[in-house]
């Protein structure tokens, strides 16, 4: 098992042990790629959603939020292109009977080459020490340049074949690269076939009158079909945005990597309606704005990168992913797409209703272009959670497991701990908790020695522990301990609210943008 696999296993088991994420219907052996958020997970997820909503909706006076239904008129999905084109290329292994996404097999092959590049870079960094210039090394070292060229050639061939629906060439590429079934090593592959990812269902009481519906595979279409309603009722002027968060459903062929690729998941999307011709500058604007949002959480600049698309979706004229370094390598976290006027035009055509914007200044009507930012809430959860989980060596040669969640996102902001369960200390602790719970999600813990309680809260990601001891009875002060530094200070009870507020307040964090 590699270090990466090992770290990822720890993430999954920690998420279960500390009440963050459970397998859905676990008592019936679970349902593949469907997960439940537990008591801490639901809070963390809500905090991420709120952090996004605050930055995207509340902080922009030209962006409003909506909450559209999961069920939509089935023609929506014909218009959007999902009925015809929302497919993944799949391939089966004849020996293992396992099914894979052909493009993912090829991408994983390229990720292995990237792993080789990383190794070369690490070796060179050690060899050259302080004088090491990474940029120069990766652009001049023949072996590394060769690896990059190889990746580029493979990915552009794959993009071209998928674009032209040349699935035989996708299979040929898999064979030429000698890609084997990751589980068994077999290279006995079937042809590559397209597979539609939408879940179908029925609306109506009787079989004869029932209407075929789909569970929405993206939230974006709920925004497009409401474009004119929102624009008119909100008197919105271009440029303006409509945002929403909500569930989306995809019958993913390869559902693995925990909550990275799920069949039921949540998206946080924003469509920004703009004047045609301005899409390039808005694309750059939202690339930068979204990256700043990510970086404001302090999870390390080195863990993010942009990946511009070679193969564009049917609706886009430019697209990039913000990739994050998950325990299994760099993978897509968020997509930023310049969607042109594709969706609005399609809905105009299929509905027969005009979906145009009337510009009062120029007295002309036009179909706006759209810039989209789309991030998976569950994927963001995994990014935050996996990045936060660390094993720390302490000075006394012991280790501690600590979940260094950005404190603005932490499910529980403070734990109130009476040093002992007697002498009136629990009563004071409960009183502090009753005061603080108006402002923060806080918890009370009196079980075990205080050191063990600290460790428990560290592993749970709680930024502050507040300990009530016998001195509290005398001078109304408590010890406040910081999760990351383990530093302890003595403060007045009356100052607690402000101390916690300063550290966990959304404003403090978003101001870093
Ligand atoms: N409206 C555009 C759209 O849906 P996408 O790239 O297919 O674009 C956007 O999805 C984001 O949704 C992705 O960047 C990812 O974070 C998340 N996402 C997509 N499929 C997912 C899945 N099966 N499980 C979890 N998150 C997913």
PDB file of N, CA, C and O in Angstrom, residues 435-496:
ATOM      1  N   UNK A 435     -24.333  30.585  27.690  1.00  0.00           N
ATOM      2  CA  UNK A 435     -24.114  31.945  27.151  1.00  0.00           C
ATOM      3  C   UNK A 435     -23.570  31.899  25.726  1.00  0.00           C
ATOM      4  O   UNK A 435     -24.006  32.641  24.854  1.00  0.00           O
ATOM      5  N   UNK A 436     -22.607  30.995  25.506  1.00  0.00           N
ATOM      6  CA  UNK A 436     -21.927  30.981  24.199  1.00  0.00           C
ATOM      7  C   UNK A 436     -22.779  30.383  23.087  1.00  0.00           C
ATOM      8  O   UNK A 436     -22.603  30.701  21.910  1.00  0.00           O
ATOM      9  N   UNK A 437     -23.732  29.525  23.465  1.00  0.00           N
ATOM     10  CA  UNK A 437     -24.454  28.818  22.395  1.00  0.00           C
ATOM     11  C   UNK A 437     -25.364  29.720  21.566  1.00  0.00           C
ATOM     12  O   UNK A 437     -25.815  29.337  20.500  1.00  0.00           O
ATOM     13  N   UNK A 438     -25.604  30.944  22.066  1.00  0.00           N
ATOM     14  CA  UNK A 438     -26.356  31.896  21.247  1.00  0.00           C
ATOM     15  C   UNK A 438     -25.568  32.300  20.004  1.00  0.00           C
ATOM     16  O   UNK A 438     -26.136  32.640  18.971  1.00  0.00           O
ATOM     17  N   UNK A 439     -24.245  32.281  20.147  1.00  0.00           N
ATOM     18  CA  UNK A 439     -23.399  32.758  19.036  1.00  0.00           C
ATOM     19  C   UNK A 439     -22.696  31.649  18.273  1.00  0.00           C
ATOM     20  O   UNK A 439     -22.358  31.828  17.111  1.00  0.00           O
ATOM     21  N   UNK A 440     -22.386  30.544  18.973  1.00  0.00           N
ATOM     22  CA  UNK A 440     -21.555  29.509  18.340  1.00  0.00           C
ATOM     23  C   UNK A 440     -22.112  28.128  18.645  1.00  0.00           C
ATOM     24  O   UNK A 440     -22.817  27.946  19.639  1.00  0.00           O
ATOM     25  N   UNK A 441     -21.702  27.162  17.792  1.00  0.00           N
ATOM     26  CA  UNK A 441     -22.016  25.766  18.103  1.00  0.00           C
ATOM     27  C   UNK A 441     -20.943  25.295  19.093  1.00  0.00           C
ATOM     28  O   UNK A 441     -19.767  25.205  18.747  1.00  0.00           O
ATOM     29  N   UNK A 442     -21.348  25.033  20.335  1.00  0.00           N
ATOM     30  CA  UNK A 442     -20.378  24.646  21.368  1.00  0.00           C
ATOM     31  C   UNK A 442     -20.803  23.322  21.997  1.00  0.00           C
ATOM     32  O   UNK A 442     -21.941  22.895  21.850  1.00  0.00           O
ATOM     33  N   UNK A 443     -19.870  22.691  22.696  1.00  0.00           N
ATOM     34  CA  UNK A 443     -20.183  21.398  23.306  1.00  0.00           C
ATOM     35  C   UNK A 443     -19.644  21.354  24.734  1.00  0.00           C
ATOM     36  O   UNK A 443     -18.769  22.148  25.097  1.00  0.00           O
ATOM     37  N   UNK A 444     -20.151  20.418  25.506  1.00  0.00           N
ATOM     38  CA  UNK A 444     -19.746  20.263  26.903  1.00  0.00           C
ATOM     39  C   UNK A 444     -19.171  18.865  27.070  1.00  0.00           C
ATOM     40  O   UNK A 444     -19.710  17.908  26.524  1.00  0.00           O
ATOM     41  N   UNK A 445     -18.048  18.762  27.788  1.00  0.00           N
ATOM     42  CA  UNK A 445     -17.452  17.429  27.972  1.00  0.00           C
ATOM     43  C   UNK A 445     -16.813  17.350  29.346  1.00  0.00           C
ATOM     44  O   UNK A 445     -15.932  18.157  29.686  1.00  0.00           O
ATOM     45  N   UNK A 446     -17.276  16.385  30.146  1.00  0.00           N
ATOM     46  CA  UNK A 446     -16.701  16.262  31.495  1.00  0.00           C
ATOM     47  C   UNK A 446     -16.104  14.873  31.723  1.00  0.00           C
ATOM     48  O   UNK A 446     -15.633  14.582  32.804  1.00  0.00           O
ATOM     49  N   UNK A 447     -16.129  14.031  30.683  1.00  0.00           N
ATOM     50  CA  UNK A 447     -15.687  12.638  30.868  1.00  0.00           C
ATOM     51  C   UNK A 447     -14.173  12.512  30.635  1.00  0.00           C
ATOM     52  O   UNK A 447     -13.648  13.155  29.729  1.00  0.00           O
ATOM     53  N   UNK A 448     -13.494  11.733  31.466  1.00  0.00           N
ATOM     54  CA  UNK A 448     -12.044  11.447  31.350  1.00  0.00           C
ATOM     55  C   UNK A 448     -11.181  12.630  31.835  1.00  0.00           C
ATOM     56  O   UNK A 448     -11.675  13.734  32.047  1.00  0.00           O
ATOM     57  N   UNK A 449      -9.879  12.325  31.923  1.00  0.00           N
ATOM     58  CA  UNK A 449      -8.915  13.358  32.338  1.00  0.00           C
ATOM     59  C   UNK A 449      -8.894  14.460  31.288  1.00  0.00           C
ATOM     60  O   UNK A 449      -9.166  14.209  30.108  1.00  0.00           O
ATOM     61  N   UNK A 450      -8.543  15.665  31.712  1.00  0.00           N
ATOM     62  CA  UNK A 450      -8.640  16.803  30.787  1.00  0.00           C
ATOM     63  C   UNK A 450      -7.729  16.631  29.566  1.00  0.00           C
ATOM     64  O   UNK A 450      -8.095  17.016  28.447  1.00  0.00           O
ATOM     65  N   UNK A 451      -6.571  15.990  29.756  1.00  0.00           N
ATOM     66  CA  UNK A 451      -5.649  15.761  28.625  1.00  0.00           C
ATOM     67  C   UNK A 451      -6.314  14.916  27.542  1.00  0.00           C
ATOM     68  O   UNK A 451      -6.195  15.199  26.352  1.00  0.00           O
ATOM     69  N   UNK A 452      -7.037  13.895  27.950  1.00  0.00           N
ATOM     70  CA  UNK A 452      -7.727  13.040  26.974  1.00  0.00           C
ATOM     71  C   UNK A 452      -8.839  13.808  26.279  1.00  0.00           C
ATOM     72  O   UNK A 452      -9.116  13.618  25.100  1.00  0.00           O
ATOM     73  N   UNK A 453      -9.487  14.683  27.067  1.00  0.00           N
ATOM     74  CA  UNK A 453     -10.557  15.467  26.454  1.00  0.00           C
ATOM     75  C   UNK A 453      -9.978  16.427  25.403  1.00  0.00           C
ATOM     76  O   UNK A 453     -10.564  16.624  24.343  1.00  0.00           O
ATOM     77  N   UNK A 454      -8.799  16.991  25.701  1.00  0.00           N
ATOM     78  CA  UNK A 454      -8.141  17.858  24.702  1.00  0.00           C
ATOM     79  C   UNK A 454      -7.886  17.086  23.413  1.00  0.00           C
ATOM     80  O   UNK A 454      -8.157  17.561  22.319  1.00  0.00           O
ATOM     81  N   UNK A 455      -7.361  15.852  23.562  1.00  0.00           N
ATOM     82  CA  UNK A 455      -7.036  15.041  22.376  1.00  0.00           C
ATOM     83  C   UNK A 455      -8.289  14.742  21.557  1.00  0.00           C
ATOM     84  O   UNK A 455      -8.279  14.740  20.336  1.00  0.00           O
ATOM     85  N   UNK A 456      -9.373  14.449  22.301  1.00  0.00           N
ATOM     86  CA  UNK A 456     -10.631  14.135  21.623  1.00  0.00           C
ATOM     87  C   UNK A 456     -11.103  15.336  20.787  1.00  0.00           C
ATOM     88  O   UNK A 456     -11.510  15.199  19.649  1.00  0.00           O
ATOM     89  N   UNK A 457     -10.991  16.508  21.407  1.00  0.00           N
ATOM     90  CA  UNK A 457     -11.441  17.707  20.685  1.00  0.00           C
ATOM     91  C   UNK A 457     -10.498  18.043  19.535  1.00  0.00           C
ATOM     92  O   UNK A 457     -10.938  18.533  18.496  1.00  0.00           O
ATOM     93  N   UNK A 458      -9.191  17.794  19.703  1.00  0.00           N
ATOM     94  CA  UNK A 458      -8.230  18.007  18.601  1.00  0.00           C
ATOM     95  C   UNK A 458      -8.624  17.158  17.395  1.00  0.00           C
ATOM     96  O   UNK A 458      -8.664  17.629  16.266  1.00  0.00           O
ATOM     97  N   UNK A 459      -8.930  15.881  17.692  1.00  0.00           N
ATOM     98  CA  UNK A 459      -9.261  14.958  16.599  1.00  0.00           C
ATOM     99  C   UNK A 459     -10.603  15.311  15.972  1.00  0.00           C
ATOM    100  O   UNK A 459     -10.884  14.940  14.834  1.00  0.00           O
ATOM    101  N   UNK A 460     -11.414  16.008  16.722  1.00  0.00           N
ATOM    102  CA  UNK A 460     -12.727  16.410  16.230  1.00  0.00           C
ATOM    103  C   UNK A 460     -12.673  17.736  15.466  1.00  0.00           C
ATOM    104  O   UNK A 460     -13.646  18.136  14.841  1.00  0.00           O
ATOM    105  N   UNK A 461     -11.539  18.421  15.580  1.00  0.00           N
ATOM    106  CA  UNK A 461     -11.372  19.681  14.841  1.00  0.00           C
ATOM    107  C   UNK A 461     -11.860  20.915  15.583  1.00  0.00           C
ATOM    108  O   UNK A 461     -11.981  21.994  14.993  1.00  0.00           O
ATOM    109  N   UNK A 462     -12.141  20.798  16.879  1.00  0.00           N
ATOM    110  CA  UNK A 462     -12.665  21.936  17.655  1.00  0.00           C
ATOM    111  C   UNK A 462     -11.540  22.955  17.909  1.00  0.00           C
ATOM    112  O   UNK A 462     -10.537  22.611  18.539  1.00  0.00           O
ATOM    113  N   UNK A 463     -11.686  24.199  17.450  1.00  0.00           N
ATOM    114  CA  UNK A 463     -10.566  25.146  17.564  1.00  0.00           C
ATOM    115  C   UNK A 463     -10.218  25.548  19.012  1.00  0.00           C
ATOM    116  O   UNK A 463      -9.072  25.821  19.310  1.00  0.00           O
ATOM    117  N   UNK A 464     -11.218  25.568  19.916  1.00  0.00           N
ATOM    118  CA  UNK A 464     -10.935  26.025  21.289  1.00  0.00           C
ATOM    119  C   UNK A 464     -11.435  25.039  22.337  1.00  0.00           C
ATOM    120  O   UNK A 464     -12.527  24.502  22.208  1.00  0.00           O
ATOM    121  N   UNK A 465     -10.621  24.860  23.390  1.00  0.00           N
ATOM    122  CA  UNK A 465     -11.099  24.186  24.594  1.00  0.00           C
ATOM    123  C   UNK A 465     -11.066  25.204  25.722  1.00  0.00           C
ATOM    124  O   UNK A 465     -10.060  25.918  25.901  1.00  0.00           O
ATOM    125  N   UNK A 466     -12.142  25.254  26.485  1.00  0.00           N
ATOM    126  CA  UNK A 466     -12.213  26.219  27.591  1.00  0.00           C
ATOM    127  C   UNK A 466     -12.329  25.408  28.883  1.00  0.00           C
ATOM    128  O   UNK A 466     -13.285  24.637  29.053  1.00  0.00           O
ATOM    129  N   UNK A 467     -11.334  25.540  29.743  1.00  0.00           N
ATOM    130  CA  UNK A 467     -11.331  24.732  30.962  1.00  0.00           C
ATOM    131  C   UNK A 467     -11.662  25.584  32.180  1.00  0.00           C
ATOM    132  O   UNK A 467     -11.056  26.632  32.412  1.00  0.00           O
ATOM    133  N   UNK A 468     -12.638  25.062  32.925  1.00  0.00           N
ATOM    134  CA  UNK A 468     -13.070  25.729  34.164  1.00  0.00           C
ATOM    135  C   UNK A 468     -12.393  25.002  35.321  1.00  0.00           C
ATOM    136  O   UNK A 468     -12.520  23.783  35.438  1.00  0.00           O
ATOM    137  N   UNK A 469     -11.623  25.743  36.171  1.00  0.00           N
ATOM    138  CA  UNK A 469     -10.956  25.075  37.292  1.00  0.00           C
ATOM    139  C   UNK A 469     -11.260  25.810  38.597  1.00  0.00           C
ATOM    140  O   UNK A 469     -12.115  26.705  38.627  1.00  0.00           O
ATOM    141  N   UNK A 470     -10.535  25.465  39.647  1.00  0.00           N
ATOM    142  CA  UNK A 470     -10.883  26.049  40.953  1.00  0.00           C
ATOM    143  C   UNK A 470     -10.611  27.540  41.003  1.00  0.00           C
ATOM    144  O   UNK A 470     -11.292  28.275  41.719  1.00  0.00           O
ATOM    145  N   UNK A 471      -9.625  28.029  40.230  1.00  0.00           N
ATOM    146  CA  UNK A 471      -9.362  29.475  40.202  1.00  0.00           C
ATOM    147  C   UNK A 471     -10.553  30.236  39.628  1.00  0.00           C
ATOM    148  O   UNK A 471     -10.776  31.400  39.967  1.00  0.00           O
ATOM    149  N   UNK A 472     -11.299  29.559  38.747  1.00  0.00           N
ATOM    150  CA  UNK A 472     -12.465  30.217  38.140  1.00  0.00           C
ATOM    151  C   UNK A 472     -13.431  30.691  39.239  1.00  0.00           C
ATOM    152  O   UNK A 472     -14.041  31.758  39.128  1.00  0.00           O
ATOM    153  N   UNK A 473     -13.527  29.855  40.303  1.00  0.00           N
ATOM    154  CA  UNK A 473     -14.440  30.201  41.400  1.00  0.00           C
ATOM    155  C   UNK A 473     -14.034  31.528  42.044  1.00  0.00           C
ATOM    156  O   UNK A 473     -14.867  32.311  42.482  1.00  0.00           O
ATOM    157  N   UNK A 474     -12.709  31.778  42.068  1.00  0.00           N
ATOM    158  CA  UNK A 474     -12.184  32.967  42.739  1.00  0.00           C
ATOM    159  C   UNK A 474     -12.245  34.204  41.858  1.00  0.00           C
ATOM    160  O   UNK A 474     -12.650  35.277  42.287  1.00  0.00           O
ATOM    161  N   UNK A 475     -11.763  34.043  40.577  1.00  0.00           N
ATOM    162  CA  UNK A 475     -11.529  35.268  39.786  1.00  0.00           C
ATOM    163  C   UNK A 475     -12.263  35.332  38.445  1.00  0.00           C
ATOM    164  O   UNK A 475     -11.960  36.178  37.608  1.00  0.00           O
ATOM    165  N   UNK A 476     -13.207  34.425  38.229  1.00  0.00           N
ATOM    166  CA  UNK A 476     -14.010  34.464  36.974  1.00  0.00           C
ATOM    167  C   UNK A 476     -13.138  34.370  35.715  1.00  0.00           C
ATOM    168  O   UNK A 476     -13.452  34.973  34.693  1.00  0.00           O
ATOM    169  N   UNK A 477     -12.022  33.634  35.820  1.00  0.00           N
ATOM    170  CA  UNK A 477     -11.209  33.426  34.618  1.00  0.00           C
ATOM    171  C   UNK A 477     -11.197  31.932  34.274  1.00  0.00           C
ATOM    172  O   UNK A 477     -11.467  31.091  35.140  1.00  0.00           O
ATOM    173  N   UNK A 478     -10.875  31.628  33.026  1.00  0.00           N
ATOM    174  CA  UNK A 478     -10.784  30.235  32.573  1.00  0.00           C
ATOM    175  C   UNK A 478      -9.522  30.094  31.718  1.00  0.00           C
ATOM    176  O   UNK A 478      -8.940  31.099  31.297  1.00  0.00           O
ATOM    177  N   UNK A 479      -9.150  28.830  31.438  1.00  0.00           N
ATOM    178  CA  UNK A 479      -8.037  28.608  30.507  1.00  0.00           C
ATOM    179  C   UNK A 479      -8.614  28.378  29.131  1.00  0.00           C
ATOM    180  O   UNK A 479      -9.527  27.555  28.978  1.00  0.00           O
ATOM    181  N   UNK A 480      -8.079  29.078  28.148  1.00  0.00           N
ATOM    182  CA  UNK A 480      -8.519  28.803  26.782  1.00  0.00           C
ATOM    183  C   UNK A 480      -7.332  28.216  26.017  1.00  0.00           C
ATOM    184  O   UNK A 480      -6.225  28.758  26.057  1.00  0.00           O
ATOM    185  N   UNK A 481      -7.578  27.074  25.375  1.00  0.00           N
ATOM    186  CA  UNK A 481      -6.498  26.366  24.686  1.00  0.00           C
ATOM    187  C   UNK A 481      -6.801  26.342  23.200  1.00  0.00           C
ATOM    188  O   UNK A 481      -7.911  26.015  22.791  1.00  0.00           O
ATOM    189  N   UNK A 482      -5.769  26.686  22.444  1.00  0.00           N
ATOM    190  CA  UNK A 482      -5.912  26.737  20.994  1.00  0.00           C
ATOM    191  C   UNK A 482      -5.522  25.391  20.399  1.00  0.00           C
ATOM    192  O   UNK A 482      -4.456  24.864  20.695  1.00  0.00           O
ATOM    193  N   UNK A 483      -6.393  24.855  19.526  1.00  0.00           N
ATOM    194  CA  UNK A 483      -6.176  23.522  18.940  1.00  0.00           C
ATOM    195  C   UNK A 483      -4.831  23.384  18.212  1.00  0.00           C
ATOM    196  O   UNK A 483      -4.092  22.422  18.439  1.00  0.00           O
ATOM    197  N   UNK A 484      -4.481  24.374  17.359  1.00  0.00           N
ATOM    198  CA  UNK A 484      -3.318  24.187  16.481  1.00  0.00           C
ATOM    199  C   UNK A 484      -1.999  24.399  17.210  1.00  0.00           C
ATOM    200  O   UNK A 484      -1.038  23.677  16.990  1.00  0.00           O
ATOM    201  N   UNK A 485      -1.967  25.427  18.093  1.00  0.00           N
ATOM    202  CA  UNK A 485      -0.702  25.723  18.774  1.00  0.00           C
ATOM    203  C   UNK A 485      -0.616  25.020  20.124  1.00  0.00           C
ATOM    204  O   UNK A 485       0.453  24.944  20.714  1.00  0.00           O
ATOM    205  N   UNK A 486      -1.720  24.577  20.617  1.00  0.00           N
ATOM    206  CA  UNK A 486      -1.867  23.979  21.953  1.00  0.00           C
ATOM    207  C   UNK A 486      -1.530  24.989  23.059  1.00  0.00           C
ATOM    208  O   UNK A 486      -1.332  24.615  24.217  1.00  0.00           O
ATOM    209  N   UNK A 487      -1.417  26.248  22.658  1.00  0.00           N
ATOM    210  CA  UNK A 487      -1.100  27.305  23.621  1.00  0.00           C
ATOM    211  C   UNK A 487      -2.291  27.528  24.552  1.00  0.00           C
ATOM    212  O   UNK A 487      -3.435  27.479  24.099  1.00  0.00           O
ATOM    213  N   UNK A 488      -1.984  27.750  25.820  1.00  0.00           N
ATOM    214  CA  UNK A 488      -3.072  27.972  26.777  1.00  0.00           C
ATOM    215  C   UNK A 488      -2.919  29.350  27.400  1.00  0.00           C
ATOM    216  O   UNK A 488      -1.828  29.714  27.826  1.00  0.00           O
ATOM    217  N   UNK A 489      -4.015  30.083  27.469  1.00  0.00           N
ATOM    218  CA  UNK A 489      -3.943  31.398  28.125  1.00  0.00           C
ATOM    219  C   UNK A 489      -5.107  31.532  29.096  1.00  0.00           C
ATOM    220  O   UNK A 489      -6.137  30.874  28.948  1.00  0.00           O
ATOM    221  N   UNK A 490      -4.873  32.409  30.055  1.00  0.00           N
ATOM    222  CA  UNK A 490      -5.895  32.639  31.078  1.00  0.00           C
ATOM    223  C   UNK A 490      -6.687  33.877  30.678  1.00  0.00           C
ATOM    224  O   UNK A 490      -6.103  34.940  30.413  1.00  0.00           O
ATOM    225  N   UNK A 491      -7.977  33.743  30.559  1.00  0.00           N
ATOM    226  CA  UNK A 491      -8.781  34.902  30.128  1.00  0.00           C
ATOM    227  C   UNK A 491     -10.037  35.026  30.988  1.00  0.00           C
ATOM    228  O   UNK A 491     -10.446  34.069  31.647  1.00  0.00           O
ATOM    229  N   UNK A 492     -10.620  36.221  30.939  1.00  0.00           N
ATOM    230  CA  UNK A 492     -11.864  36.422  31.697  1.00  0.00           C
ATOM    231  C   UNK A 492     -13.034  35.760  30.965  1.00  0.00           C
ATOM    232  O   UNK A 492     -13.093  35.812  29.733  1.00  0.00           O
ATOM    233  N   UNK A 493     -13.964  35.229  31.734  1.00  0.00           N
ATOM    234  CA  UNK A 493     -15.132  34.587  31.107  1.00  0.00           C
ATOM    235  C   UNK A 493     -15.843  35.578  30.190  1.00  0.00           C
ATOM    236  O   UNK A 493     -16.262  35.237  29.082  1.00  0.00           O
ATOM    237  N   UNK A 494     -15.924  36.826  30.656  1.00  0.00           N
ATOM    238  CA  UNK A 494     -16.681  37.820  29.870  1.00  0.00           C
ATOM    239  C   UNK A 494     -16.016  38.134  28.516  1.00  0.00           C
ATOM    240  O   UNK A 494     -16.671  38.682  27.629  1.00  0.00           O
ATOM    241  N   UNK A 495     -14.718  37.769  28.354  1.00  0.00           N
ATOM    242  CA  UNK A 495     -14.038  38.053  27.071  1.00  0.00           C
ATOM    243  C   UNK A 495     -14.129  36.895  26.067  1.00  0.00           C
ATOM    244  O   UNK A 495     -13.688  37.011  24.921  1.00  0.00           O
ATOM    245  N   UNK A 496     -14.659  35.745  26.517  1.00  0.00           N
ATOM    246  CA  UNK A 496     -14.631  34.544  25.673  1.00  0.00           C
ATOM    247  C   UNK A 496     -15.317  34.757  24.322  1.00  0.00           C
ATOM    248  O   UNK A 496     -14.807  34.389  23.269  1.00  0.00           O
TER     249      UNK A 496
END
